[in-house]
XYZ file of C-alpha atoms in Angstrom:
588
model
C 136.860 73.406 64.141
C 139.266 73.219 67.166
C 139.166 75.278 70.062
C 141.995 76.636 72.145
C 139.883 76.942 75.455
C 142.579 77.723 77.836
C 143.336 80.719 76.186
C 139.768 82.067 75.848
C 139.082 84.253 78.992
C 135.282 84.263 78.174
C 135.331 80.467 78.110
C 137.252 80.134 81.426
C 134.558 82.295 82.884
C 131.838 80.442 81.297
C 133.139 77.257 82.664
C 134.166 78.261 86.178
C 131.210 80.493 87.027
C 128.350 79.499 84.678
C 128.835 75.894 83.580
C 127.444 74.392 86.935
C 124.360 76.631 86.003
C 124.078 75.416 82.470
C 124.041 71.914 83.854
C 121.198 72.963 86.563
C 119.518 74.644 83.766
C 119.554 71.353 81.507
C 118.506 69.200 84.237
C 115.741 71.506 85.171
C 114.387 71.948 81.753
C 114.750 68.184 80.930
C 112.040 67.686 83.380
C 109.483 70.433 82.068
C 108.651 72.431 79.002
C 112.140 72.099 77.137
C 111.537 68.217 76.607
C 107.760 68.306 76.748
C 107.341 71.064 73.844
C 104.141 72.381 72.532
C 104.363 74.274 68.994
C 101.847 76.638 70.481
C 104.761 78.072 72.743
C 105.807 81.531 72.063
C 109.415 82.468 72.182
C 110.649 84.820 75.065
C 111.739 87.705 72.667
C 114.022 89.859 74.460
C 114.325 87.618 77.572
C 117.189 85.579 76.202
C 120.838 86.107 74.790
C 121.473 88.351 77.595
C 124.367 86.422 78.943
C 126.772 83.434 77.939
C 124.310 81.222 79.483
C 121.569 82.127 77.037
C 123.808 81.202 74.121
C 123.248 77.788 75.199
C 119.866 77.737 76.587
C 118.685 79.735 73.427
C 120.046 76.722 71.152
C 118.376 74.248 73.424
C 115.252 75.747 72.655
C 115.757 75.258 69.001
C 116.464 71.538 69.551
C 113.378 71.120 71.342
C 111.287 72.694 68.648
C 112.918 69.930 66.331
C 111.978 67.174 68.856
C 108.425 68.258 68.838
C 108.381 67.970 64.910
C 110.437 65.106 64.407
C 107.827 62.582 63.990
C 105.591 64.688 61.737
C 106.897 64.054 58.266
C 106.649 60.130 58.881
C 103.195 60.327 60.127
C 102.117 62.530 57.347
C 103.901 61.127 54.457
C 104.026 57.537 55.298
C 100.123 57.655 55.808
C 99.775 58.749 52.096
C 102.733 56.797 50.889
C 103.213 53.131 49.431
C 103.540 51.156 52.619
C 101.381 52.143 55.675
C 97.691 52.030 55.875
C 95.201 53.158 58.735
C 93.741 50.276 61.020
C 90.131 49.366 61.629
C 89.747 52.287 64.071
C 91.766 55.409 62.834
C 91.065 58.938 63.972
C 89.040 60.977 61.530
C 92.134 63.205 61.088
C 94.378 60.243 60.022
C 91.627 58.958 57.729
C 91.465 62.145 55.939
C 95.123 62.471 55.250
C 95.021 58.627 54.106
C 92.072 59.449 51.724
C 93.914 62.365 50.013
C 91.105 64.564 51.072
C 91.427 67.774 49.115
C 90.938 70.136 52.187
C 93.044 69.280 55.253
C 92.731 72.645 56.883
C 92.761 72.374 60.495
C 93.988 68.641 60.410
C 96.796 68.303 63.090
C 98.743 65.947 60.969
C 98.858 68.239 57.973
C 99.378 71.478 59.779
C 102.737 72.795 59.169
C 102.977 75.104 62.304
C 105.657 72.846 63.867
C 107.905 73.409 61.234
C 107.256 77.285 61.292
C 107.911 76.989 64.942
C 111.475 75.785 64.291
C 112.139 78.573 61.705
C 110.679 81.132 64.106
C 112.956 79.744 66.713
C 115.980 79.931 64.473
C 115.330 83.433 63.224
C 115.009 84.903 66.851
C 118.029 83.168 67.873
C 120.187 84.578 64.875
C 118.651 87.812 65.501
C 119.503 87.931 69.341
C 122.991 86.417 68.327
C 123.660 89.426 66.022
C 122.790 91.814 68.966
C 125.033 89.858 71.567
C 128.141 89.721 69.062
C 129.252 93.033 70.575
C 129.626 91.411 73.914
C 133.440 91.236 74.757
C 132.889 87.646 75.862
C 131.671 86.488 72.585
C 134.186 85.362 69.750
C 133.864 84.421 66.257
C 135.146 81.096 67.115
C 131.831 80.070 68.774
C 129.506 82.721 67.497
C 130.127 81.857 63.640
C 129.292 77.768 64.218
C 126.445 78.512 66.459
C 124.682 80.930 64.038
C 125.488 78.442 61.143
C 124.023 75.750 62.969
C 120.844 77.698 63.324
C 120.867 78.596 59.742
C 120.964 74.703 58.624
C 118.331 73.793 61.090
C 116.060 76.458 59.491
C 117.006 75.361 55.866
C 116.304 71.642 56.799
C 112.824 72.996 58.138
C 112.105 74.752 54.700
C 113.610 71.721 52.797
C 110.949 69.524 54.551
C 107.990 71.908 53.842
C 108.890 72.001 50.293
C 109.162 68.530 49.793
C 105.762 67.914 51.637
C 103.887 70.868 50.767
C 105.431 72.096 47.584
C 105.308 75.598 48.888
C 106.032 77.592 52.212
C 105.825 81.146 53.423
C 109.616 82.649 53.468
C 110.578 85.011 56.356
C 113.750 86.010 57.863
C 112.353 88.439 60.495
C 111.964 87.497 64.106
C 108.352 86.936 64.999
C 106.784 86.048 68.415
C 104.594 83.251 67.061
C 102.514 81.781 64.177
C 99.930 84.270 64.437
C 102.496 86.998 63.286
C 102.908 85.064 59.896
C 99.328 84.861 58.953
C 98.166 87.653 56.702
C 101.393 89.396 57.034
C 101.953 90.918 53.415
C 105.583 91.302 53.557
C 106.082 87.549 53.925
C 106.272 85.759 50.522
C 104.515 82.467 49.631
C 107.121 80.653 47.655
C 106.466 77.778 45.315
C 108.823 74.780 45.162
C 111.287 76.197 42.536
C 111.721 79.620 44.457
C 111.823 77.839 47.765
C 114.833 75.363 46.463
C 116.609 78.494 45.089
C 116.188 80.485 48.372
C 117.510 77.568 50.480
C 120.405 76.978 48.319
C 121.328 80.848 48.096
C 121.147 81.225 51.932
C 123.140 77.991 52.706
C 125.946 79.437 50.039
C 126.025 82.810 51.357
C 125.626 82.466 55.024
C 124.377 84.766 57.433
C 126.307 87.880 59.358
C 129.743 86.303 58.121
C 128.983 82.854 59.403
C 129.334 80.253 56.532
C 126.719 77.717 56.824
C 129.811 74.999 56.570
C 130.937 76.027 59.905
C 130.764 73.242 62.594
C 130.681 73.646 66.344
C 132.447 71.106 68.867
C 129.786 71.058 71.335
C 131.889 69.030 73.789
C 134.880 71.662 73.642
C 132.469 74.246 74.070
C 130.075 72.957 76.865
C 131.860 70.080 78.624
C 135.708 70.643 78.208
C 136.552 68.053 80.824
C 135.373 65.268 78.372
C 137.263 66.469 75.284
C 139.299 63.299 75.569
C 136.463 61.371 76.801
C 133.866 61.745 74.125
C 131.745 58.736 75.177
C 131.243 60.111 78.606
C 129.880 63.600 77.442
C 126.109 64.112 77.454
C 126.700 66.469 74.593
C 127.929 63.809 72.359
C 124.371 63.302 71.161
C 124.322 67.070 70.080
C 126.757 66.518 67.404
C 124.205 64.362 65.503
C 121.110 66.853 65.875
C 122.270 69.708 63.502
C 121.785 68.730 59.882
C 125.008 68.523 58.176
C 125.972 70.850 55.273
C 127.038 68.278 52.895
C 123.758 66.270 53.128
C 121.423 69.270 53.193
C 122.999 71.066 50.142
C 123.482 68.005 48.243
C 119.817 67.049 48.520
C 118.814 70.535 47.679
C 121.057 70.230 44.523
C 119.015 67.115 43.496
C 115.728 69.051 44.134
C 117.148 71.829 41.976
C 118.335 69.352 39.250
C 114.860 67.924 39.035
C 113.371 71.261 38.686
C 115.695 72.003 35.913
C 115.352 68.794 34.206
C 111.433 69.440 34.073
C 112.223 72.603 32.362
C 114.714 70.857 29.920
C 117.668 72.921 31.291
C 121.265 71.655 31.736
C 121.321 70.819 35.415
C 124.901 69.008 35.445
C 126.504 71.611 37.467
C 123.975 70.844 40.281
C 124.428 67.032 40.185
C 128.263 67.655 39.944
C 128.196 69.633 43.125
C 125.948 67.098 44.973
C 128.162 64.273 44.064
C 131.415 66.160 45.052
C 129.890 67.198 48.164
C 128.460 63.473 48.944
C 131.946 61.926 48.112
C 134.039 64.121 50.162
C 131.662 63.707 53.164
C 131.794 59.843 52.936
C 135.371 59.545 52.178
C 136.143 61.670 55.336
C 134.524 59.004 57.427
C 135.444 56.106 55.437
C 139.037 56.982 55.398
C 139.969 57.033 59.096
C 143.417 55.545 59.085
C 144.027 56.541 62.741
C 141.611 53.730 63.771
C 142.152 50.601 61.354
C 138.713 48.747 60.871
C 136.694 51.726 61.752
C 136.228 52.082 57.788
C 133.275 50.108 58.040
C 131.414 53.101 59.183
C 129.413 54.881 56.416
C 129.905 52.191 53.927
C 127.791 49.521 52.754
C 129.517 46.495 53.274
C 129.869 43.090 55.014
C 129.096 44.584 58.552
C 125.851 46.274 57.306
C 123.308 43.581 57.796
C 124.295 43.139 61.475
C 123.857 46.666 62.179
C 120.752 47.688 60.126
C 118.403 46.635 62.993
C 120.446 47.953 65.645
C 120.048 51.428 63.875
C 116.624 51.813 65.727
C 117.369 49.733 68.983
C 118.082 52.781 70.935
C 117.372 53.930 74.538
C 118.759 57.198 75.476
C 122.209 56.600 73.870
C 123.986 57.918 71.027
C 122.883 56.230 67.799
C 125.187 53.631 66.390
C 128.120 55.252 64.141
C 127.793 52.705 61.312
C 124.891 54.536 59.517
C 124.199 57.692 61.442
C 124.814 60.936 59.768
C 122.139 63.117 61.675
C 119.285 62.322 64.010
C 116.806 63.856 66.177
C 117.517 62.102 69.558
C 114.838 61.410 72.221
C 115.310 60.012 75.821
C 112.197 58.892 77.418
C 113.673 59.263 80.871
C 114.058 63.089 80.282
C 110.336 63.197 78.934
C 111.571 63.503 75.388
C 109.225 61.509 73.284
C 107.656 61.163 69.986
C 104.376 59.512 69.039
C 105.557 56.867 66.545
C 105.157 53.754 68.695
C 101.707 55.425 69.766
C 100.585 55.247 66.101
C 102.431 51.986 65.282
C 102.307 49.847 68.095
C 99.445 47.583 69.627
C 101.132 47.236 72.929
C 99.413 49.035 75.869
C 99.034 52.080 76.207
C 99.879 52.678 72.309
C 96.652 53.079 70.243
C 97.866 51.122 66.985
C 96.407 53.612 64.417
C 98.643 52.603 61.661
C 100.043 49.293 60.087
C 102.022 48.119 57.168
C 99.815 47.168 54.194
C 99.793 43.519 52.853
C 100.812 45.153 49.422
C 103.497 46.978 51.034
C 104.928 43.849 52.980
C 104.794 41.640 49.879
C 107.064 44.015 47.929
C 109.951 43.022 50.060
C 109.280 39.278 49.061
C 108.264 40.083 45.528
C 111.268 38.806 43.180
C 110.052 41.061 40.496
C 109.961 44.075 42.714
C 113.112 43.019 44.797
C 115.284 40.371 42.967
C 116.725 37.724 44.991
C 114.395 38.529 48.033
C 113.435 36.021 50.865
C 112.067 36.078 54.330
C 115.774 36.131 55.485
C 116.273 39.500 54.086
C 117.577 41.633 56.947
C 115.330 44.624 56.136
C 112.368 42.533 55.883
C 112.990 41.191 59.215
C 113.488 44.469 60.679
C 110.419 46.238 59.253
C 107.635 43.749 60.193
C 106.441 41.896 63.141
C 103.183 40.301 64.623
C 102.080 41.023 68.133
C 98.920 39.438 69.427
C 98.110 38.202 66.026
C 98.042 41.431 64.358
C 100.755 42.876 61.874
C 102.597 45.858 62.901
C 105.623 47.999 61.531
C 108.513 46.949 63.687
C 111.460 49.236 62.600
C 110.982 51.372 65.482
C 110.183 48.639 67.934
C 111.786 45.551 66.530
C 110.559 42.031 67.366
C 112.233 40.607 70.608
C 113.631 43.956 71.578
C 114.840 44.296 75.055
C 116.385 47.759 74.681
C 112.785 49.186 75.378
C 111.129 46.530 77.355
C 108.116 48.624 77.820
C 105.868 49.850 75.038
C 105.519 53.340 76.554
C 109.261 54.111 76.431
C 108.763 55.834 73.275
C 112.203 57.098 72.658
C 113.122 55.892 69.233
C 115.229 58.577 67.595
C 114.471 59.803 63.990
C 117.176 59.978 61.361
C 117.680 63.200 59.469
C 120.383 61.634 57.212
C 121.701 58.149 57.037
C 125.053 57.054 55.371
C 123.089 54.856 53.144
C 121.096 57.687 52.229
C 124.113 59.645 51.202
C 125.054 56.649 48.833
C 121.582 56.671 47.101
C 121.624 60.416 46.591
C 125.185 60.069 45.192
C 123.910 57.384 42.964
C 120.996 59.730 41.598
C 123.682 62.433 40.985
C 126.000 60.096 39.273
C 123.037 58.761 37.097
C 122.334 62.284 35.745
C 126.025 63.006 35.177
C 125.951 59.957 32.903
C 128.299 58.293 35.212
C 126.481 55.068 34.718
C 129.356 52.623 35.707
C 129.915 54.393 39.165
C 126.213 54.835 39.627
C 125.906 51.034 39.295
C 128.704 50.287 41.782
C 127.435 52.622 44.339
C 123.920 51.534 43.975
C 123.872 47.803 43.133
C 126.788 45.432 44.222
C 129.947 47.510 44.879
C 132.986 48.347 42.669
C 135.552 45.712 41.704
C 139.141 46.434 41.559
C 139.405 46.073 37.933
C 136.517 48.436 37.280
C 138.059 51.236 39.151
C 139.451 52.961 35.876
C 135.717 53.043 34.471
C 134.164 54.333 37.493
C 136.199 57.014 39.323
C 139.374 57.923 37.776
C 140.111 60.758 35.407
C 140.751 60.372 31.675
C 138.192 57.508 31.418
C 135.188 57.675 28.717
C 132.729 58.417 31.748
C 134.809 61.507 33.221
C 133.177 64.247 31.278
C 135.006 66.816 33.352
C 133.701 65.364 36.602
C 136.041 66.061 39.816
C 136.281 62.844 41.474
C 136.708 62.384 44.790
C 137.464 58.699 44.812
C 141.199 58.844 45.243
C 142.472 55.072 45.329
C 145.634 56.266 47.128
C 143.585 57.713 50.204
C 140.287 55.695 50.161
C 140.044 52.428 47.943
C 136.347 51.442 48.097
C 137.200 48.106 46.439
C 138.092 44.866 47.768
C 141.911 45.443 47.261
C 141.663 47.990 50.293
C 143.885 47.285 53.255
C 142.293 48.572 56.449
C 144.145 46.999 59.258
C 142.799 43.588 60.199
C 139.466 44.174 58.671
C 138.406 44.498 55.038
C 135.112 46.049 54.506
C 134.948 47.031 50.839
C 131.908 48.919 49.478
C 129.419 46.009 48.475
C 126.758 48.349 47.071
C 123.455 49.383 48.710
C 122.056 46.083 47.431
C 125.018 43.913 47.507
C 125.757 44.412 51.245
C 122.360 42.286 51.863
C 123.512 39.641 49.285
C 120.954 40.602 46.802
C 121.386 40.515 43.201
C 121.688 43.743 41.116
C 118.573 45.548 39.878
C 118.548 46.047 35.981
C 119.727 49.365 35.033
C 120.430 50.910 31.660
C 123.883 52.302 30.145
C 122.437 53.278 26.969
C 123.739 56.671 25.798
C 121.854 56.765 22.508
C 118.306 57.429 24.426
C 119.966 58.886 27.476
C 116.785 60.710 28.601
C 115.124 57.343 28.868
C 118.288 55.845 30.500
C 118.088 58.431 33.066
C 114.580 57.438 33.951
C 115.037 53.842 33.878
C 117.894 54.170 36.500
C 116.121 56.699 38.629
C 113.022 54.272 38.829
C 115.189 51.376 39.751
C 116.789 53.473 42.354
C 113.281 54.616 43.729
C 112.251 50.976 44.185
C 115.280 50.479 46.386
C 114.391 53.470 48.351
C 111.092 52.023 49.170
C 112.744 49.117 50.746
C 115.726 50.749 52.162
C 114.013 53.506 53.859
C 110.526 52.000 54.676
C 108.657 53.980 57.240
C 111.157 56.737 57.596
C 109.424 59.593 56.125
C 111.908 59.567 53.115
C 110.096 57.635 50.430
C 107.262 60.067 49.612
C 109.507 63.127 49.271
C 111.710 60.898 47.008
C 108.734 60.022 44.986
C 107.539 63.577 44.705
C 111.077 64.590 43.423
C 110.811 62.100 40.640
C 107.363 63.248 39.782
C 108.729 66.889 39.343
C 111.707 65.625 37.450
C 109.583 63.882 34.863
C 106.291 65.835 35.148
C 104.588 62.629 35.960
C 102.532 61.951 38.767
C 102.057 58.319 37.518
C 105.410 57.477 39.172
C 103.652 58.187 42.654
C 100.178 56.845 41.802
C 101.503 53.359 40.567
C 103.485 52.899 43.700
C 100.808 54.158 46.037
C 97.467 53.109 44.687
C 97.994 49.376 45.102
C 97.339 49.475 48.804
C 93.807 51.001 48.272
C 92.883 48.084 45.892
C 91.446 46.064 48.879
C 88.886 48.660 49.910
C 88.185 49.665 46.187
C 89.326 53.270 46.527
C 92.474 52.931 44.400
C 90.812 54.538 41.259
C 89.680 57.677 43.437
C 93.056 57.793 44.903
C 94.763 57.692 41.494
C 92.559 60.706 40.208
C 93.534 62.795 43.085
C 97.299 62.035 42.846
C 97.184 62.784 38.985
C 95.316 66.067 39.658
C 98.423 67.049 41.706
C 97.095 65.874 44.904
C 100.508 64.425 46.053
C 101.364 67.810 47.544
C 99.722 68.020 51.034
C 96.850 70.619 50.499
C 97.166 73.048 53.429
C 96.857 76.744 53.169
C 100.304 77.714 54.852
C 99.384 81.292 55.665
C 96.225 80.873 57.513
C 94.614 78.379 59.944
């Protein structure tokens, strides 16, 4: 969206009168509650959205609620997942999560209150914005994308609840706090299928005339002096915080497809929608002809290994553009922190409560699990380190990092979506469309020029009515692409690390078995690519739903428990449905 700021009287007034105030507010709150949030805080209700300034500060409140809950999915799901184990002195709460205890009521790691605080903040903001819309200084040009941004954040929170807990209490009414949700008969506890449908319908319908696809240009609205100097604006970070429509909607379509597959219903329209949206989003970034050579962005290619570790080497700056779609951003200098290093690092003053399991580490080097692997694997080196003789998960504080020289500078950002994640979701969608050549190219080792017809162009055997967004006249992913002085064709998620292709199936006779074989191959790659990021466990859950088979989770999770002899006990809990976090979402 573009803004003609000079022609908007309200905008001129905002920046000539109120913008210094906004800066003052931002500086003030950055040293206090806004950036040291508590999920016990209650919203001010009628006390905001009373002037132009509050359109900004109200949204800032939503962002801080996201910051407060950003590390939760990682700490909760990785502890129960296939890689991370508790150390020798875990807290009882962490131990309970790790051991799949059937009752986690009151456990701070399992408590979903933080996600509901995000939803409450979004609902209240949307309601106040509706009331404020009649103000003559408000135009749809800013109103709609602000509301759309709040809607997408709300749907992200619900999507996260769904993939962790398998259920959530849905409500659209503004409330003051968590206490108002409990025991409220008009709020509905929805199971996963209902939640996915509700999230999709909300995204597709929008709210109060605002389409969920609407995007706001934060710099044009809040910092017009830097419209032509994006790198000099503090609001550049805001662009990354709001979850993107394409990633959010596509992921929900994959969940919907899994639910329908389990019910033996035809889900191809949802997979087609997911693939179309992801292809469009990827190509818009890859095909930046105005900046030859920038096409390396969002494409697994020759430059990927050199930027993988840098994804997490961050200190209050904007994440690198090579793989960043959306991220929750922290800055230690403004008291914006999460507790990832507190749990994963053994450097003072961190507590070293979690560590990588030996089984999880060995998967990176096991040539049966990871063909062609070696200790030189970029991802292996980025994920694991040793400090004072003990192993630690190093992705959020890499070995030899000088970006955060002190361990207490716990400002590592948390990805909501990475471009590589888009490619893996695209591969999943292509698999279930029967587009096996295309899936193999995206997932494994890229697309050769001679394979382009088989993979992406209309009229081929694999087409099946699929509307391809691969237009070789606009954006050629193959090695024949001519991008200025650089050539970074897609090498595939595995090929960009010089790893050989995983074995996949293209058998169309036993096609349901083919879908599963390919899904399992991609899931094992997800385990390596997104290690420790809170993305693997939800992905496993989706596969378990699709094939109605908890063994998919148990076979990957239980080996880490073998060393202490509890693998049989954990397997029994998972097979009984315990892979959903057991927490009564309506009460404490």
